[in-house]
CSV table of C-alpha atoms in Angstrom, one decimal:
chain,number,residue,atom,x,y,z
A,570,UNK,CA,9.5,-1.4,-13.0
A,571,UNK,CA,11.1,-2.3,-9.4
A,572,UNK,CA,9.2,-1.8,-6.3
A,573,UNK,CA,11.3,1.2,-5.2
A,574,UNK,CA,10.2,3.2,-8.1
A,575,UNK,CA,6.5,2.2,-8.0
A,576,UNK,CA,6.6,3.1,-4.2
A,577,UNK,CA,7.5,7.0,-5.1
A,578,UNK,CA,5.3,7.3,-7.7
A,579,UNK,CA,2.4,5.7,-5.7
A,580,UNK,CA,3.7,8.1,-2.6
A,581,UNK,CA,4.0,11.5,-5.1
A,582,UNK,CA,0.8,10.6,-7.2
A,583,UNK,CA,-1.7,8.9,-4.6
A,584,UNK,CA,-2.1,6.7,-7.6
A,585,UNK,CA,-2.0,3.0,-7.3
A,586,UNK,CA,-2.2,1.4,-11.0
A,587,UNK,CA,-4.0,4.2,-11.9
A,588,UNK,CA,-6.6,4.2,-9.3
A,589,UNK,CA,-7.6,6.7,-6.8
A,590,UNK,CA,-9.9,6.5,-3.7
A,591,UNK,CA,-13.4,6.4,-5.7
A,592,UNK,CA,-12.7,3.9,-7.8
A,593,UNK,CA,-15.0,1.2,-8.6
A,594,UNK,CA,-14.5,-2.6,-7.9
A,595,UNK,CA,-14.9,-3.0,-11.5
A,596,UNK,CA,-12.0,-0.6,-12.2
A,597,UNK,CA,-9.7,-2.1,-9.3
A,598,UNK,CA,-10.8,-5.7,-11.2
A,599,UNK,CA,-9.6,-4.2,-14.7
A,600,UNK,CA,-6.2,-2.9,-12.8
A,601,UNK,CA,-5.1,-5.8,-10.8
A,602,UNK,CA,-5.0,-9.4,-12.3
A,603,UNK,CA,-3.8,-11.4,-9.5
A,604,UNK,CA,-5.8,-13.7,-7.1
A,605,UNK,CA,-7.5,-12.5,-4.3
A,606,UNK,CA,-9.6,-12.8,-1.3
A,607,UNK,CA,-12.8,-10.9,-0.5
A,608,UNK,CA,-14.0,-10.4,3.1
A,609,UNK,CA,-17.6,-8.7,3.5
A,610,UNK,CA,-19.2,-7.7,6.1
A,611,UNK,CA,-22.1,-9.2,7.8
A,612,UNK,CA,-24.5,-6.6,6.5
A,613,UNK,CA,-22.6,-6.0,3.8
A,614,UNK,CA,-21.3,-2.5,5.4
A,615,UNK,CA,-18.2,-3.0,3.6
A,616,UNK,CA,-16.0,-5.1,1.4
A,617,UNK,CA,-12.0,-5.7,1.9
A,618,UNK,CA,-10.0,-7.2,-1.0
A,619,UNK,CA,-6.8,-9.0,0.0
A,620,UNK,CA,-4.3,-9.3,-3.0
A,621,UNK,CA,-1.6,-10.7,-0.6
A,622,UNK,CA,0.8,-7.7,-1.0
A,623,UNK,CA,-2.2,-5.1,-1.4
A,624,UNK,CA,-5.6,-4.6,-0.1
A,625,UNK,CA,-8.6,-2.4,-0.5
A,626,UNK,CA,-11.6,-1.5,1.6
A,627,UNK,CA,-14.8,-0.4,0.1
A,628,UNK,CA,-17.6,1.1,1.1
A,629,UNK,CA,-21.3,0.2,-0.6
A,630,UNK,CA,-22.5,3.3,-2.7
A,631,UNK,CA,-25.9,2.4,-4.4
A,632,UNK,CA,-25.0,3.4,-8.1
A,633,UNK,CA,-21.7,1.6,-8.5
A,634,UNK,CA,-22.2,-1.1,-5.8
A,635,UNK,CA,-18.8,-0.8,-4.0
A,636,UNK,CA,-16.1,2.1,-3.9
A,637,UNK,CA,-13.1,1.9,-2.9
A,638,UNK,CA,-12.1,3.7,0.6
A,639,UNK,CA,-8.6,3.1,1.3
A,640,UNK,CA,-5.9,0.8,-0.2
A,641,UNK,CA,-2.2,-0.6,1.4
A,642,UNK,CA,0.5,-1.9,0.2
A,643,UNK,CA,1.8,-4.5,2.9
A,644,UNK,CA,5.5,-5.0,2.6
A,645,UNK,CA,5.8,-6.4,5.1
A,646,UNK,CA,4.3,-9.5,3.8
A,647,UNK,CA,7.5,-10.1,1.4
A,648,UNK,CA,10.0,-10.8,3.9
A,649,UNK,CA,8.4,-14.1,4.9
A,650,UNK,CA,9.9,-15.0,0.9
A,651,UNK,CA,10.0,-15.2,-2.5
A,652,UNK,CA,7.0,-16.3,-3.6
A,653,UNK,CA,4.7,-13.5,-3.2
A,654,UNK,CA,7.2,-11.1,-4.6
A,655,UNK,CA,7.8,-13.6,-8.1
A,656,UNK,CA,3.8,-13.9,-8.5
A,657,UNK,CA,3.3,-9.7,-8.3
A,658,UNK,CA,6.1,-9.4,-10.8
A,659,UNK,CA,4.2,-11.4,-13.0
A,660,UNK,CA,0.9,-10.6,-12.9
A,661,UNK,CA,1.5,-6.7,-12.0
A,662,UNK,CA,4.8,-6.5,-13.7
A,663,UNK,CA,6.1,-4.9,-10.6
A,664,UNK,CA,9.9,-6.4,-8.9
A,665,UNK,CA,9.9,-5.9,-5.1
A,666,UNK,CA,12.5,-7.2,-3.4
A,667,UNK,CA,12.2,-9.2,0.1
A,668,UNK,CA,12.9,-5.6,2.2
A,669,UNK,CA,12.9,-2.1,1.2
A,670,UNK,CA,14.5,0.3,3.4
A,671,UNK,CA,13.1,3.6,4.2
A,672,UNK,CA,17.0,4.8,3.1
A,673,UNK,CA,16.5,2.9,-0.4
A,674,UNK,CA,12.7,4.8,-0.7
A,675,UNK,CA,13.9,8.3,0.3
A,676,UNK,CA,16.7,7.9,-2.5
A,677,UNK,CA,14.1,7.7,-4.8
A,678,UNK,CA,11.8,10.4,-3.9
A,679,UNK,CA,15.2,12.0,-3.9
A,680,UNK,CA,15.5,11.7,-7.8
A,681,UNK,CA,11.4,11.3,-8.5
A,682,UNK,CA,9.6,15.2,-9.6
A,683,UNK,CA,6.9,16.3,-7.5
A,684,UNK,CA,7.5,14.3,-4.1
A,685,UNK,CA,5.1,16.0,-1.5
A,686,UNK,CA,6.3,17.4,1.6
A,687,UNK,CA,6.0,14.4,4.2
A,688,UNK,CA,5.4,14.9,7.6
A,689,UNK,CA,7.0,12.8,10.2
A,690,UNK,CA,4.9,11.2,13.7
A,691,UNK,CA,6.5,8.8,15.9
A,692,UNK,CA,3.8,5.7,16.3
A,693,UNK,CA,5.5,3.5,19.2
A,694,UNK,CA,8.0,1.4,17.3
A,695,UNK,CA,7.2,2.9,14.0
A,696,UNK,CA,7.7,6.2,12.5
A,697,UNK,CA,4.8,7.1,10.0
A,698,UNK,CA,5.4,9.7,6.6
A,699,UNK,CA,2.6,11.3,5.8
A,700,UNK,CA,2.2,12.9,2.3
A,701,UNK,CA,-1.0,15.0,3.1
A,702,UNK,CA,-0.9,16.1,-0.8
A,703,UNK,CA,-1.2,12.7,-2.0
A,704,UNK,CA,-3.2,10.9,0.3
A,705,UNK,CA,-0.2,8.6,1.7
A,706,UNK,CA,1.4,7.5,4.5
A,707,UNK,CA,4.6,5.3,4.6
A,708,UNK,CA,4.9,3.4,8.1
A,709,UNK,CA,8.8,2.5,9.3
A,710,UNK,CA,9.8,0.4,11.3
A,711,UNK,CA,11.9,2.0,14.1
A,712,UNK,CA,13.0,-0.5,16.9
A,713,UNK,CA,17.0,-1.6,17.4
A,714,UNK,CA,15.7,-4.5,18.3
A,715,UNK,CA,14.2,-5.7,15.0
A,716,UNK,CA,15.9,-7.7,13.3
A,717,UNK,CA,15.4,-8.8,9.1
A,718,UNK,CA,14.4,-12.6,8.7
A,719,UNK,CA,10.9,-13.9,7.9
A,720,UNK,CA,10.0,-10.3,9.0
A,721,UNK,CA,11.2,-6.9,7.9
A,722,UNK,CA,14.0,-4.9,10.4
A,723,UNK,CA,14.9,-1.9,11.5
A,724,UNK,CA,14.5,1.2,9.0
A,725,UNK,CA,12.6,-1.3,6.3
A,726,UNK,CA,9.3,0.1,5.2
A,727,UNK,CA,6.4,-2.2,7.2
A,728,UNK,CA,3.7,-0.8,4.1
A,729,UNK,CA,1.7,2.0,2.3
A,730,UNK,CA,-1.6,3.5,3.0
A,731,UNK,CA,-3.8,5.7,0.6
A,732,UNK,CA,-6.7,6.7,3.1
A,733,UNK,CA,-9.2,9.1,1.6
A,734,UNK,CA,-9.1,13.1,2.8
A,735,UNK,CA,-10.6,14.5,5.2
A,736,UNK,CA,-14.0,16.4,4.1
A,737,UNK,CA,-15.0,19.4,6.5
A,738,UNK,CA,-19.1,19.3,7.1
């Protein structure tokens, strides 16, 4: 699958490799099978995963030990090279390229069923689409001045967030 496509999917479902906010740590282990780095905090308040292009936050819940929160997808990690991009094809059978433009992504959504409506803020040098159906929010970059190099450019997608919805008390 290339990155593009995963992107809309991940954008139109809320799904990333089949997990939702909720899921376990044990589930996210049984998804992803790529190294990783776990960061906890000192009162072990929460746990954040860092799989190099994607990371989780958790939250402790006393049945299932950790939950997962919110997860991102950080692009913006793959235009410093190769590398990271080669290993997530072949552990997650995913092929990103280097950049992905926001023009490249919105093609897709263009042709994928189901896209939610996305609403557009400006965030200071970004503009942020948010897919309130799904859960996601896809943050551009949006400064003439940015360039593409070891970092993405103007109109490339910086990342992905799944954040969890807002519950009324």
């Amino acid at each position: 699958m290339t990155g593009v496509e995963f992107l809309a999917s991940f954008i139109t479902t809320g799904e990333l490799h089949g997990l939702r906010i909720g899921a376990t740590l044990d589930e996210v282990d049984r998804a992803f099978r790529h190294p990783f780095v776990d960061v906890v905090g000192e009162e072990r308040e929460w746990l954040r995963r860092d799989y190099g292009l994607v990371e989780f936050a958790f939250n402790p819940e006393p049945e299932t030990e950790w939950v997962m929160a919110t997860a991102s997808i950080q692009l913006h990690r793959l235009a410093s090279g190769d590398d990271l991009a080669r290993a997530w094809a072949r552990c997650m059978g995913v092929e990103f390229s280097r950049y992905t433009s926001w023009e490249e992504l919105r093609d897709e959504l263009s042709r994928t069923q189901g896209v939610p409506e996305l609403k557009i803020t400006d965030q200071g040098g970004f503009l942020q689409y948010r897919a309130a159906s799904s859960n996601v929010s896809v943050l551009v970059v949006d400064d003439e001045d940015e360039e593409r190099g070891y970092r993405v450019g103007n109109g490339d997608v910086w990342g992905l967030d799944l954040w969890a919805p807002f519950r009324a008390s």
